[in-house]
PDB file of C-alpha atoms in Angstrom:
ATOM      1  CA  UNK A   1      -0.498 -18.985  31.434  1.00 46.00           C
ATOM      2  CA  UNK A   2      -3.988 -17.350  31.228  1.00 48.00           C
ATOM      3  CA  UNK A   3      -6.692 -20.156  32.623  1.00 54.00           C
ATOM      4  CA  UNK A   4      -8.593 -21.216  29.046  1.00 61.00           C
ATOM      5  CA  UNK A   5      -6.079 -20.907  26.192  1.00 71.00           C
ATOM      6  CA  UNK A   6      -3.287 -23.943  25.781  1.00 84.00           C
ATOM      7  CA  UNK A   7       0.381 -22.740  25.463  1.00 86.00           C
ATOM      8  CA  UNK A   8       0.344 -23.887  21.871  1.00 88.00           C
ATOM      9  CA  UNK A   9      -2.671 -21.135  21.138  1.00 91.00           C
ATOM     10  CA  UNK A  10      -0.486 -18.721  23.198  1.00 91.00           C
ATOM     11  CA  UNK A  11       2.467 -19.162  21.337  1.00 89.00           C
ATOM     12  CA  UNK A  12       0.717 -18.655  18.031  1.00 91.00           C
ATOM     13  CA  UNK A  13      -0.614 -15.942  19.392  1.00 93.00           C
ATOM     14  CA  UNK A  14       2.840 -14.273  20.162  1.00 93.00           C
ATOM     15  CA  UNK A  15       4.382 -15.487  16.701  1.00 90.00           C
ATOM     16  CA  UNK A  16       1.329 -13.528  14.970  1.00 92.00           C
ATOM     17  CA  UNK A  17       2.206 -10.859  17.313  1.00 95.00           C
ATOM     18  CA  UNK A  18       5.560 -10.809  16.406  1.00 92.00           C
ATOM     19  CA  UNK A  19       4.967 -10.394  12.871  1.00 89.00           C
ATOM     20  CA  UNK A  20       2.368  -7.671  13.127  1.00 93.00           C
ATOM     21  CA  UNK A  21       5.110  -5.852  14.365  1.00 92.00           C
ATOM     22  CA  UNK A  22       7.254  -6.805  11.903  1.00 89.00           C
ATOM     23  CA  UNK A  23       4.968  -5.516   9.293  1.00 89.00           C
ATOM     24  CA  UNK A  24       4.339  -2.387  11.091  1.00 93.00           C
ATOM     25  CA  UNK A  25       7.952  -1.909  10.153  1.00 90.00           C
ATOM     26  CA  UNK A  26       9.683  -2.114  13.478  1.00 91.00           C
ATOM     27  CA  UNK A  27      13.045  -3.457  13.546  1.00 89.00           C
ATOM     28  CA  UNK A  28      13.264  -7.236  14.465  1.00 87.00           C
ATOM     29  CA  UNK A  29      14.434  -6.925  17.615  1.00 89.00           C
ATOM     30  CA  UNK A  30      12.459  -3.990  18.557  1.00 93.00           C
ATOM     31  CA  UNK A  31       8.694  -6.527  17.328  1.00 92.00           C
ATOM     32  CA  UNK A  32      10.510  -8.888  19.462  1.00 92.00           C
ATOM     33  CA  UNK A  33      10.784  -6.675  22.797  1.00 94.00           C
ATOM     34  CA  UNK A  34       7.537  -5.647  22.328  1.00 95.00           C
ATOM     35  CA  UNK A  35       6.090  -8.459  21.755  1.00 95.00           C
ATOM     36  CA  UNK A  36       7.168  -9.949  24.726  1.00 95.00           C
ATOM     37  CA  UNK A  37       6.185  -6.869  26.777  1.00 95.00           C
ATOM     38  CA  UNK A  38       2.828  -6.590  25.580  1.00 96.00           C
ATOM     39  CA  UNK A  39       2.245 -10.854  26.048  1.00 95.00           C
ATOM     40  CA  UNK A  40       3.024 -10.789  29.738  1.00 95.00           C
ATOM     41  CA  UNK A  41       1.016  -8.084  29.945  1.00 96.00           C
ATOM     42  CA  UNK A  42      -1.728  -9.944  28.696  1.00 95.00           C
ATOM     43  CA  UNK A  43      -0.914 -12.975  30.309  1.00 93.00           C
ATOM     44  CA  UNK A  44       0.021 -14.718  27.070  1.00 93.00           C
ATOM     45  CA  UNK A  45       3.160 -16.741  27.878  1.00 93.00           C
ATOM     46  CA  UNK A  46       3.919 -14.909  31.084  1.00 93.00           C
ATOM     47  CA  UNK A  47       5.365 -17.234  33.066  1.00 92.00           C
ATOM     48  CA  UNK A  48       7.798 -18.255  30.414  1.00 92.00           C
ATOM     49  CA  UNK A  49       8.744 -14.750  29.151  1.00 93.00           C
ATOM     50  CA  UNK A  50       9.413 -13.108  32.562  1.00 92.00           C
ATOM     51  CA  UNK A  51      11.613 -16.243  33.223  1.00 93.00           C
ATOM     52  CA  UNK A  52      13.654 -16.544  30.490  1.00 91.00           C
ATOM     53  CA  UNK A  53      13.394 -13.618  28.366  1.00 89.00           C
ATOM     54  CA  UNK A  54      16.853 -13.160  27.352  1.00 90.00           C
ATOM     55  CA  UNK A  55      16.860 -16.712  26.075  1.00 90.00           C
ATOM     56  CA  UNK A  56      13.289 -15.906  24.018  1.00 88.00           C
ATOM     57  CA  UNK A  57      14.524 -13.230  22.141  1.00 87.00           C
ATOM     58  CA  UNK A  58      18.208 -15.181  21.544  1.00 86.00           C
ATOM     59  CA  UNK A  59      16.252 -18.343  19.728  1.00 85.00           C
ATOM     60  CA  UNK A  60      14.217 -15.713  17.916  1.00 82.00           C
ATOM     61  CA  UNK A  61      16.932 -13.882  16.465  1.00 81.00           C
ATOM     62  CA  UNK A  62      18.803 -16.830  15.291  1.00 77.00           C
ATOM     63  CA  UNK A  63      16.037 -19.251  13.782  1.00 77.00           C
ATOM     64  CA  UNK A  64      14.447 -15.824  12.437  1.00 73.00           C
ATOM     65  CA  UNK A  65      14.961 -15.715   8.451  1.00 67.00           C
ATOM     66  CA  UNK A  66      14.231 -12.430   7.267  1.00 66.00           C
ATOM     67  CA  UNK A  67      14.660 -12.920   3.762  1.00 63.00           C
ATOM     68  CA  UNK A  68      12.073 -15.773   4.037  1.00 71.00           C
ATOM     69  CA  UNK A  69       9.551 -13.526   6.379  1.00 68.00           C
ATOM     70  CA  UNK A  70       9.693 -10.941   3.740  1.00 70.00           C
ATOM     71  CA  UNK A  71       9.253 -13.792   0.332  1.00 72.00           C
ATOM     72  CA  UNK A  72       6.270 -14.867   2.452  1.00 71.00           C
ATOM     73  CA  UNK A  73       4.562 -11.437   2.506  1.00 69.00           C
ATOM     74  CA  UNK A  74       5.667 -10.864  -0.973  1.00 73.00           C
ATOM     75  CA  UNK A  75       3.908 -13.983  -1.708  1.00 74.00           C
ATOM     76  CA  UNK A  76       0.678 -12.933   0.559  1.00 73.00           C
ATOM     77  CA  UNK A  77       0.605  -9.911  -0.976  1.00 72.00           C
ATOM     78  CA  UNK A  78       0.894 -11.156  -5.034  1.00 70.00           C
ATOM     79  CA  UNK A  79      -1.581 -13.274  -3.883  1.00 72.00           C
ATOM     80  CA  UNK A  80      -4.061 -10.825  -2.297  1.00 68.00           C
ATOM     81  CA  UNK A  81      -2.904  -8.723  -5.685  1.00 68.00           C
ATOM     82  CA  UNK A  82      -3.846 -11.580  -8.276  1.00 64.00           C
ATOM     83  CA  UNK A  83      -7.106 -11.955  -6.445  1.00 67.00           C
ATOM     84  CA  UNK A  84      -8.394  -8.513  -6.361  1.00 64.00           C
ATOM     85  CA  UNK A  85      -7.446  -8.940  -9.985  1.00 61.00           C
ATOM     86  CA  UNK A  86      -9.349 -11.340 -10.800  1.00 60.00           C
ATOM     87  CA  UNK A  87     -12.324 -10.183  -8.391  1.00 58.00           C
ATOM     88  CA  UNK A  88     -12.317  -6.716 -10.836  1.00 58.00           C
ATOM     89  CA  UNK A  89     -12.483  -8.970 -14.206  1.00 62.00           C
ATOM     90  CA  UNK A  90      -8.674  -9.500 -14.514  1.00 63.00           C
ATOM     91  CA  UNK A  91      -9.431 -12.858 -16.500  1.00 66.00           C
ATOM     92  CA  UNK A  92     -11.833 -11.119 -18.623  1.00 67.00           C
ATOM     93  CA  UNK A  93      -8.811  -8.723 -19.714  1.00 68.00           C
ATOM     94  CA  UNK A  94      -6.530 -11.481 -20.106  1.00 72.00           C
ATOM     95  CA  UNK A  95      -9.129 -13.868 -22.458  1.00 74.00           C
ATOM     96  CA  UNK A  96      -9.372 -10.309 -24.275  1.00 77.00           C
ATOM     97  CA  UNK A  97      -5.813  -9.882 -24.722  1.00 76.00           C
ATOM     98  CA  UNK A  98      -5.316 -13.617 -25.716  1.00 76.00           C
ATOM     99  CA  UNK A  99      -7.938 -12.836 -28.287  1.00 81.00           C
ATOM    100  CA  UNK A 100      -6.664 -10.253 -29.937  1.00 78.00           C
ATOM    101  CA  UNK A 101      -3.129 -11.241 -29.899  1.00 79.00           C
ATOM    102  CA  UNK A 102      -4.568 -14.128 -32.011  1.00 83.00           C
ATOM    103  CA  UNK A 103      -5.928 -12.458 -34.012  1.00 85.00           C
ATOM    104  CA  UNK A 104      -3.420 -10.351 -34.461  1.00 84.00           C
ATOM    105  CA  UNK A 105      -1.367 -13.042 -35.947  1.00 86.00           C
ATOM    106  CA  UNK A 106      -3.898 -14.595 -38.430  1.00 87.00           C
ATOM    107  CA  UNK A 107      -4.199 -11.131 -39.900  1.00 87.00           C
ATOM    108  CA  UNK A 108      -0.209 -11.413 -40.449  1.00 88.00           C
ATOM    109  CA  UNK A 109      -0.762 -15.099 -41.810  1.00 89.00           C
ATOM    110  CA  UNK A 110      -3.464 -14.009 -44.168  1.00 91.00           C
ATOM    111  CA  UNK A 111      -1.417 -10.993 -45.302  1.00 89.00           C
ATOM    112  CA  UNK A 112       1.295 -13.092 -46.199  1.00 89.00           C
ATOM    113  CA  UNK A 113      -0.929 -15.518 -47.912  1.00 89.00           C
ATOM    114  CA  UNK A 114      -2.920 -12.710 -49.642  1.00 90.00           C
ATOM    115  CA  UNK A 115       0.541 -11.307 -51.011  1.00 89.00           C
ATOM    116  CA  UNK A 116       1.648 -14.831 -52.589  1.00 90.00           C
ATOM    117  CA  UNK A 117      -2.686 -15.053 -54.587  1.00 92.00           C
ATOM    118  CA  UNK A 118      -3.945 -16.975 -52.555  1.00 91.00           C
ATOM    119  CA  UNK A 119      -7.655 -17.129 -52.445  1.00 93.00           C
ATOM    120  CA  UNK A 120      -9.667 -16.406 -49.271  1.00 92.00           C
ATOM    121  CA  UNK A 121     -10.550 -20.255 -49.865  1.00 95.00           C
ATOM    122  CA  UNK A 122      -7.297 -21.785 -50.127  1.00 94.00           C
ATOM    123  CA  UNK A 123      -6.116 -19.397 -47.091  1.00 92.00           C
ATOM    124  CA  UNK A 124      -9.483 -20.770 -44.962  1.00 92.00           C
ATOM    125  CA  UNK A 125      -8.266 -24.322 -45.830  1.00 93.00           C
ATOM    126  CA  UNK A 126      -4.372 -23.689 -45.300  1.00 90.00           C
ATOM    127  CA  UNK A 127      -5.021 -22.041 -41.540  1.00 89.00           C
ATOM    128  CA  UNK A 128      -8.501 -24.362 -40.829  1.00 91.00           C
ATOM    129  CA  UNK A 129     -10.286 -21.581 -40.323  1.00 89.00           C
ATOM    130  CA  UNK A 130     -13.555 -20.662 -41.208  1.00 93.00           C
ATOM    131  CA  UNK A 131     -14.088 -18.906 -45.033  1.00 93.00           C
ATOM    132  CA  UNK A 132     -16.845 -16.347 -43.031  1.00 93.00           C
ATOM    133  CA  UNK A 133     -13.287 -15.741 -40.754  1.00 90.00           C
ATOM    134  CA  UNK A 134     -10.627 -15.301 -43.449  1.00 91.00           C
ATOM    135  CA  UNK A 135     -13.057 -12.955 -45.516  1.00 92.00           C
ATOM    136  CA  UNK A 136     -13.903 -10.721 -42.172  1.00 90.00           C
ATOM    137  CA  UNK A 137      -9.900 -10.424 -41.461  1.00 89.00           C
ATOM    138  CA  UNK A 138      -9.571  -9.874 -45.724  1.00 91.00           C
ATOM    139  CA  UNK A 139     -11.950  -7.238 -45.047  1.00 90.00           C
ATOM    140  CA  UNK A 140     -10.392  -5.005 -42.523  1.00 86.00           C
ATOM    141  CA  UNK A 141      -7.350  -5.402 -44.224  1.00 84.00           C
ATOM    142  CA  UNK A 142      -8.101  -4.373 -46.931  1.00 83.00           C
ATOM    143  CA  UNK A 143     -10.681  -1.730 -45.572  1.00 75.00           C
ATOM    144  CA  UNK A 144     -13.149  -2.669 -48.517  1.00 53.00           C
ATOM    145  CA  UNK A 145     -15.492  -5.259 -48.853  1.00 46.00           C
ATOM    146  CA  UNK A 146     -14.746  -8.858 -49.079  1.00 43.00           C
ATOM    147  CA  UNK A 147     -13.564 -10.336 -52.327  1.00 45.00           C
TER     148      UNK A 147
END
């Protein structure tokens, strides 16, 4: 054990270790070997590893869950995705697209409304939405001015 860091540091140390290797792409048991070669070369767990490393990498390669290693980077990496995302204005292109697919569909109601006479009065009041509204979506419908 190196003089200054606690075994629990040390072993969090080799875990991280282990999957840096992991993520390199090594093969389990290949992060594993090296990981152990390269901590008691740097002291980290030393006495431990040279003593029982045959039994290290055995509890390793049992408790080790690679499907659940790989949904937690998955998950790390959504996550690092959805930020980015929202770092570069992702939310503003989602309130856009909510927006517009909103509109979208009042345009549809007021066709539909438009098609049976309705007035761009009685179609404000039937949807609660504003007259100045109805007769701007009226408008580009119709591609004239409003009625």
């Amino acid at each position: 054990m190196t003089p200054n860091i606690p075994k629990l540091e040390e072993y969090a140390i080799f875990v991280d270790r282990v999957r840096r290797n992991l993520k390199a792409g090594k093969p389990l048991e290949e992060a594993i070997m090296q990981t152990i070669d390269d901590c008691i070369r740097d002291e980290i767990l030393r006495d431990i590893l040279i003593q029982q490393k045959a039994e290290v990498v055995q509890v390793i390669l049992e408790t080790f869950d690679k499907e659940k290693y790989e949904k937690a980077v998955k998950s790390e990496a959504y996550e690092d995705g959805y930020q980015a995302g929202k770092d570069d204005g992702y939310q503003a292109g989602k309130d856009e697209g909510y927006q517009a697919g909103k509109e979208s569909v009042l345009r549809e109601k007021i066709k539909k409304k438009l098609s049976r006479g309705k007035t761009a009065q009685e179609i404000a009041e039937d949807l609660e939405e504003s007259l100045e509204t109805v007769e701007k979506l009226i408008t580009q419908l119709s591609g004239t001015s409003s009625p």
